[in-house]
Structure formats: structure tokens, C-alpha cells
Coordinates of C-alpha atoms in Angstrom, one line a residue:
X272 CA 46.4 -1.8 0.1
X273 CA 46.9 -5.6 1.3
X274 CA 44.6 -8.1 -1.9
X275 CA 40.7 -8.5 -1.0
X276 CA 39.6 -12.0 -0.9
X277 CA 35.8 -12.1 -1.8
X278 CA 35.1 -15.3 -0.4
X279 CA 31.8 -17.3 1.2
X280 CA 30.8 -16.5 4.5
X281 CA 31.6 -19.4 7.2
X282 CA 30.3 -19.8 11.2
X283 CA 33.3 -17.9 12.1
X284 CA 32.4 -15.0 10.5
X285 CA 29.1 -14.5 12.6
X286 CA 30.4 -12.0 14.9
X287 CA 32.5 -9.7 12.3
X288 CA 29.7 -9.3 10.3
X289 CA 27.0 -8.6 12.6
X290 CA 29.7 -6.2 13.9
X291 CA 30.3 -4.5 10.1
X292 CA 26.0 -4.5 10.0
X293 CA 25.7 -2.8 13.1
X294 CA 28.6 -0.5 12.6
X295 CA 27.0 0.5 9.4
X296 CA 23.4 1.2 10.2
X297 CA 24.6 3.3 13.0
X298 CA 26.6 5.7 10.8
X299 CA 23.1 7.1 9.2
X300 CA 21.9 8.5 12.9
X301 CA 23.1 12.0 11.9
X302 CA 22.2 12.1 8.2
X303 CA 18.6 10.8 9.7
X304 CA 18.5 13.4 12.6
X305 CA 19.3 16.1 10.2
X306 CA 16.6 14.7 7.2
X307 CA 14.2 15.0 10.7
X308 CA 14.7 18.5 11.2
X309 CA 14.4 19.2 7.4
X310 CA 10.6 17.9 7.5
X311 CA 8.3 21.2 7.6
X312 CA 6.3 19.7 10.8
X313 CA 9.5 19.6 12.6
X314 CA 10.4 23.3 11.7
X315 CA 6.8 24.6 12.5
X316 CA 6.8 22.7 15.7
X317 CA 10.0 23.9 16.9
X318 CA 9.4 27.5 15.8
X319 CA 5.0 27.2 17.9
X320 CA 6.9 26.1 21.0
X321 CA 9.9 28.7 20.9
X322 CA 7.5 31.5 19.9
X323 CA 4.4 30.3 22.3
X324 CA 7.1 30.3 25.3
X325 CA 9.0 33.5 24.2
X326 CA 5.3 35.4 24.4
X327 CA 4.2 34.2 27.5
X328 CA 6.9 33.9 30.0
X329 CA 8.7 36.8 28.5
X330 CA 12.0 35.4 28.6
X331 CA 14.1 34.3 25.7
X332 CA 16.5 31.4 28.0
X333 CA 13.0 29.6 28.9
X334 CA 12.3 29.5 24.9
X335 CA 15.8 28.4 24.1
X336 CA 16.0 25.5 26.7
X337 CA 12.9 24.2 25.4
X338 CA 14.0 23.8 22.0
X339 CA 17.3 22.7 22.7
X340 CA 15.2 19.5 25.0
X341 CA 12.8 19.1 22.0
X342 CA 16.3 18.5 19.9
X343 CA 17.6 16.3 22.4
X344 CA 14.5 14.3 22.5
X345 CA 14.5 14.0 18.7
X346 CA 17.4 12.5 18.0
X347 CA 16.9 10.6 21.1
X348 CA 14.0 9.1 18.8
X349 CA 16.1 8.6 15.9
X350 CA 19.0 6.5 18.0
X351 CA 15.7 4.9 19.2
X352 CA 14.1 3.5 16.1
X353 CA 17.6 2.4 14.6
X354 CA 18.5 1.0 17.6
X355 CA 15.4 -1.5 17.5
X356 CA 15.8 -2.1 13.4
X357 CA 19.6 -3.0 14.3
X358 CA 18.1 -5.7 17.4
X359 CA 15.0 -6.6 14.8
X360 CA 18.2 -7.6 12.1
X361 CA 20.2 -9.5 14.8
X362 CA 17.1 -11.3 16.2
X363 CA 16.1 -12.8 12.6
X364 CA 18.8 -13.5 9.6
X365 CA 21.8 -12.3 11.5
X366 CA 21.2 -14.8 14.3
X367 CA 21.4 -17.2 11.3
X368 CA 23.4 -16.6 8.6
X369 CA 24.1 -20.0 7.5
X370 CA 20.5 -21.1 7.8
X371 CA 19.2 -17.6 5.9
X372 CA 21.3 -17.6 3.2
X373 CA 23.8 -20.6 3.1
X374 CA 21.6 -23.5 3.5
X375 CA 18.6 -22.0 1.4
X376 CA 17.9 -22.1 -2.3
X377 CA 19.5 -19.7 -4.8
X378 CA 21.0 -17.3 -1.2
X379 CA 24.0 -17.0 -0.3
X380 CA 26.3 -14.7 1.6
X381 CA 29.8 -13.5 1.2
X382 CA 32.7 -11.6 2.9
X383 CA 35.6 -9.6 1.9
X384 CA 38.5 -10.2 3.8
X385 CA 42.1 -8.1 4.1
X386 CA 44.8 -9.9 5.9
X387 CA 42.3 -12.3 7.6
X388 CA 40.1 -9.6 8.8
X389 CA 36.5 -9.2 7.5
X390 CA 35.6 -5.9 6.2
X391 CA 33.1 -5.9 4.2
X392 CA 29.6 -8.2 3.8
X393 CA 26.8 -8.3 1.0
X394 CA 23.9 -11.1 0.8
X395 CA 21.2 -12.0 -1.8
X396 CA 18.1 -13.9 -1.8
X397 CA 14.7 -14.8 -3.8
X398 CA 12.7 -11.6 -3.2
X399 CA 9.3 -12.4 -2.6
X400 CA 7.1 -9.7 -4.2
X401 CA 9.5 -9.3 -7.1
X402 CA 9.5 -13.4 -8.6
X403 CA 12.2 -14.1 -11.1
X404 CA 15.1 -11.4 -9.1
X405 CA 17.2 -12.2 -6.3
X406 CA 17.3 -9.2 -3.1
X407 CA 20.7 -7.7 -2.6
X408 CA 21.3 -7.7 1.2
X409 CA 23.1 -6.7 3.9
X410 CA 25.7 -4.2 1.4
X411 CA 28.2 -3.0 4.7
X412 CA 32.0 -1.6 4.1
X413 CA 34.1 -0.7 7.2
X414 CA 34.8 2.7 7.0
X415 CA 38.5 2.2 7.2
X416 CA 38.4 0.1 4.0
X417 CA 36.3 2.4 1.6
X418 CA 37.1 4.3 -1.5
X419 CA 38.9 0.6 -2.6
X420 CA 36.5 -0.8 -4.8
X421 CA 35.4 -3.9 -2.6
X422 CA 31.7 -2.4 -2.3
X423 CA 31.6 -2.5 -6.5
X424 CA 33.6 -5.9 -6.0
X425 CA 30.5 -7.4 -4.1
X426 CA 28.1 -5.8 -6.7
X427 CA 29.6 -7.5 -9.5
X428 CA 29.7 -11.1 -7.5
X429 CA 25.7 -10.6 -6.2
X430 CA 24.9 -9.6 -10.2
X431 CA 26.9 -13.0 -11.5
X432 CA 25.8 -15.2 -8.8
X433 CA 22.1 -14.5 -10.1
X434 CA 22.3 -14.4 -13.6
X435 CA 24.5 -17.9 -13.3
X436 CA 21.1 -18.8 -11.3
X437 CA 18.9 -18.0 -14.0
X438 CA 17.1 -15.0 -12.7
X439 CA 16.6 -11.8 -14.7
X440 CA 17.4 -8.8 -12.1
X441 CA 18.7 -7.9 -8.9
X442 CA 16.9 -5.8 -6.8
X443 CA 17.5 -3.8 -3.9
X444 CA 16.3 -1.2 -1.4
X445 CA 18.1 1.2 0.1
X446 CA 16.9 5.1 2.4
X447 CA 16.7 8.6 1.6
X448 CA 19.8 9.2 3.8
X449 CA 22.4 6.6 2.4
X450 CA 23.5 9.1 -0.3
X451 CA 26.4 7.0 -1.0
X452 CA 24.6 4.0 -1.4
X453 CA 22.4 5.4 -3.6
X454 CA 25.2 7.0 -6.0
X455 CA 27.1 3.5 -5.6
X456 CA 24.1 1.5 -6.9
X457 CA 23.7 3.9 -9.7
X458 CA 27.5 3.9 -11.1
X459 CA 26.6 -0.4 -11.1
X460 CA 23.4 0.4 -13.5
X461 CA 21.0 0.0 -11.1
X462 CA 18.0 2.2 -12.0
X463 CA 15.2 3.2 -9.1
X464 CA 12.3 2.1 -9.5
X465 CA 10.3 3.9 -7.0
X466 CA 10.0 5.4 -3.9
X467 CA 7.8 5.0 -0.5
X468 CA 7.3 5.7 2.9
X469 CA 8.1 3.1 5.4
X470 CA 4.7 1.8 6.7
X471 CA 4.9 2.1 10.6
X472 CA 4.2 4.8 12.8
X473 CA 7.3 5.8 13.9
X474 CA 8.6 6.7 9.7
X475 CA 5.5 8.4 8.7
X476 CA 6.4 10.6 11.2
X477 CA 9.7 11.2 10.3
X478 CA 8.9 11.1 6.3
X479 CA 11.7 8.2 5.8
X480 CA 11.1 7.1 2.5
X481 CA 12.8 3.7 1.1
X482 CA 14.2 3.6 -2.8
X483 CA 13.7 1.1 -4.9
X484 CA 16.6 -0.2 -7.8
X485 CA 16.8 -2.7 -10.3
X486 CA 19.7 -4.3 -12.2
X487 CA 17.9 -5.9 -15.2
X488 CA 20.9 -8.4 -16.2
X489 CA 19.5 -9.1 -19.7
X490 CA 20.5 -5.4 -20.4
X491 CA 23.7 -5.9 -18.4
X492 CA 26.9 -7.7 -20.0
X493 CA 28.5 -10.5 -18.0
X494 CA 31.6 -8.7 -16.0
X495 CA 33.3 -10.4 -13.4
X496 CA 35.6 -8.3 -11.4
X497 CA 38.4 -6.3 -12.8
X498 CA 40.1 -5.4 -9.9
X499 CA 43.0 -7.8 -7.5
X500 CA 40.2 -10.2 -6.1
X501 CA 39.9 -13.9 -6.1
X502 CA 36.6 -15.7 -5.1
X503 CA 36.2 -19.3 -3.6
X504 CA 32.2 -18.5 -3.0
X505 CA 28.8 -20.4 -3.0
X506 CA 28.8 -23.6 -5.6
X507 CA 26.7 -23.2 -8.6
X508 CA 26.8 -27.0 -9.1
X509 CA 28.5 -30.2 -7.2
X510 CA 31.5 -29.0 -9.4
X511 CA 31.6 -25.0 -8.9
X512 CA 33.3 -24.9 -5.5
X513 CA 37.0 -25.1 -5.0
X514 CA 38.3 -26.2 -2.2
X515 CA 40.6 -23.8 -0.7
X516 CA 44.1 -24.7 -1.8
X517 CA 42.8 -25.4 -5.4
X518 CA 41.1 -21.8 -5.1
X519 CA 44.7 -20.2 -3.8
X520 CA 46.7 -21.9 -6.6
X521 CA 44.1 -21.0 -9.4
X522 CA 44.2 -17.3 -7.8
X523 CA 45.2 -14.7 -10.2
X524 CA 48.4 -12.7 -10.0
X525 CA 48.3 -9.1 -8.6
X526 CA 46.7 -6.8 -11.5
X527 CA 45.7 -9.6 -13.9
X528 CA 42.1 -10.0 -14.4
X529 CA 40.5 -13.8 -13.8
X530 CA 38.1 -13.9 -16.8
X531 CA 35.1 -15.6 -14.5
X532 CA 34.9 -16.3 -11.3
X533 CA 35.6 -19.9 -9.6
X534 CA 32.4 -20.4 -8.5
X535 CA 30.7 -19.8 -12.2
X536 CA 33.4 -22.5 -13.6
X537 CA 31.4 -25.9 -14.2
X538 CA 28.2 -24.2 -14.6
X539 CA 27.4 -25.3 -17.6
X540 CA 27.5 -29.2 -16.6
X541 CA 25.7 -28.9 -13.6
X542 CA 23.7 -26.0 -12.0
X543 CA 21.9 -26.4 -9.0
X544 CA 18.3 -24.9 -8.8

């Protein structure tokens, strides 16, 4: 596989990485359909109306037909309410990416590219109910380019971007149907925290419960990425950022390990709040 280059998102980016968000959030319609017909009200729904018609019109295609509209019209729902989270993201932070997370204190947003194509995104901000941890956001890897390490890659660079920043933990949330997520965040330390229904309507309905994690960085040592990435991302200070030749030519070889990132370097004379 071609290097990753882990780098800071710029305007040019905007459409790739709405296109990796949306991409992403649609995968989960069939893991949430299926979690929907998991949930005992489903089940005893289905079963009332397939036994109520079965009894009364005596016929076992009227029964069947029903069900199988009921189905349709269930995940019909589900394409539904992702469908309006995906516009609800566009609408708000992805319509502004630089403004969100570029321009705004202690945020920032970065890309993985392969060959000069995007493939991956991640994004981090000041959480507001948690004070003192930055939010990781917006964690999407093309499908085509999993299994390669980038998604740990981004991990690493959201859990050194916020200790450099002085905060003590990265939190996160992620569903009950993004398994992999869930098994990713674990393998990076995070530990959950706790879990909750989504407060509207439409997810009580559906039981869709949101998780929780944590990466408490005081109990985490400082690792920068092992793997064949190079960074030029968000400045620290008026000396972290490297402009882009200075970034190629301090760029490590293939399978040597940069000991800190670019970005980190000059942190200690000058950090920005």
C-alpha cells in the first residue's frame, strides 16, 4: 500500500470529506435495521399483525404480505432518520469545516491522504459538558482503505494534538451498531464510560443507545505514530507548522519511526491556547 500522509484539512478537501462522512454513516443502515428487528416490541408487533391477519381472513399470503410491508416500511424509517442526521451534519460543521474546527480554539481537523486522494477524516474539539477533554469527531475510513492502520494513525494524532494542548482526556461517542468502532476505540485505551438512549422520538423507538469512551492521557504514555506516516497538521505555536516543502524534506524514510510529530516540534517555546 502507497505511504499515508496525515496531514491538516484545507478548502479543497470539503467535498471528499463530506463524501467519506456520508459514505460512512450510511454503511450502519443494515446493522441499524437488523438492531430494529432485534427490539422485543418489533418482534411482538410483527408476530399481533401476522397472527391477527392469519385468524381472521383465513389465509396465510394476506398475513405474509403484511409483514413483509411492515419490514419494508421499517427500514424505510431507518434510511429515514440517517438520512436526516447525514443532512443535519452537512447543514452545520460540514458546511464549515474551516470555521468549526480550523479557525476555532484548541479544534482542528485532519485528512489522510493516499496518492493525493483523501481517504480517511477525524476532528476534535472542546466538548462542552466534559471541560478539560477535547471531542473526537467525525472518525470516517473508506472502505477500500481499511485494515491499514490509518484509523489508529488518526487516534494517536487527535490523543497528541490534546495533550500538547494541555487537556487531560479525549472523549468520544460512538452507537450500539458501529461494532468496529467500538472495538477500535478499545484496542487505543479508550474505556466507556456509559451508555444512553438518544433523546428524540424517533430512537426511543428504535432503543438506539449512544456509548460513551474516554482516553484519560495522564494514564496514557506519549506515542506518536509508529507506522509510514508523516504529518504537516494544525500549529501548536507560531513555530509548530511546517510549511510544505520543509515538512516533505523532514519526512521520515519508509519504515523508520519520526520520534514526534512536526506539529508538536516548538511546543515548548510557544504554545497557543
Amino acid at each position: 500500500m502507497a505511504a499515508v500522509q496525515i496531514r491538516r484539512y484545507r478548502d479543497d478537501d470539503a467535498e471528499a470529506a463530506k463524501e467519506i462522512f456520508t459514505l460512512g454513516i450510511s454503511e450502519h443502515v443494515p446493522s441499524s435495521f437488523m438492531h430494529l428487528l432485534k427490539q422485543p416490541p418489533t418482534q411482538m408487533l410483527l408476530m399481533c399483525v401476522f397472527c391477527a391477519l392469519l385468524t381472521s381472513s383465513k389465509s396465510f399470503l394476506l398475513p405474509v404480505l403484511a409483514v413483509t410491508l411492515l419490514l419494508a416500511g421499517a427500514r424505510q424509517f431507518v434510511v429515514h432518520i440517517f438520512n436526516r442526521y447525514i443532512d443535519t451534519s452537512l447543514r452545520k460543521d460540514l458546511n464549515d469545516i474551516a470555521g468549526t474546527y480550523m479557525r476555532a480554539k484548541d479544534s482542528c481537523f485532519w485528512v489522510a491522504e493516499v496518492d493525493g486522494r483523501v481517504v480517511a477524516t477525524v476532528a476534535c474539539l472542546p466538548n462542552e459538558d466534559a471541560p478539560g477533554c477535547l471531542e473526537l469527531k467525525r472518525m470516517s475510513v473508506r472502505r477500500s482503505h481499511r485494515g491499514a492502520g490509518i484509523a489508529k494513525a488518526l487516534c494517536r494524532t487527535v490523543a497528541d494534538f490534546t495533550r500538547d494542548r494541555g487537556y487531560a482526556a479525549v472523549v468520544l461517542f460512538t452507537s450500539v451498531v458501529q461494532t468496529d468502532a467500538q472495538k477500535l476505540y478499545e484496542h487505543m485505551g479508550y474505556e466507556k464510560m456509559r451508555e444512553f438512549v438518544v433523546p428524540e422520538l424517533a430512537a426511543k423507538i428504535t432503543n438506539f443507545t449512544l456509548f460513551e469512551y474516554r482516553l484519560d492521557l495522564q494514564k496514557q504514555p506519549c506515542r506518536c505514530s509508529t507506522v509510514k506516516y508523516f504529518y504537516h497538521l494544525c500549529p501548536v505555536g507560531s513555530s509548530g507548522l511546517q510549511p510544505p516543502a520543509q515538512a516533505a524534506a523532514r519526512a521520515p524514510q519508509r519504515g523508520r519511526v519520526r520520534s514526534r510529530p512536526p506539529w508538536m516540534e516548538g511546543a515548548g517555546r510557544a504554545r497557543s491556547g
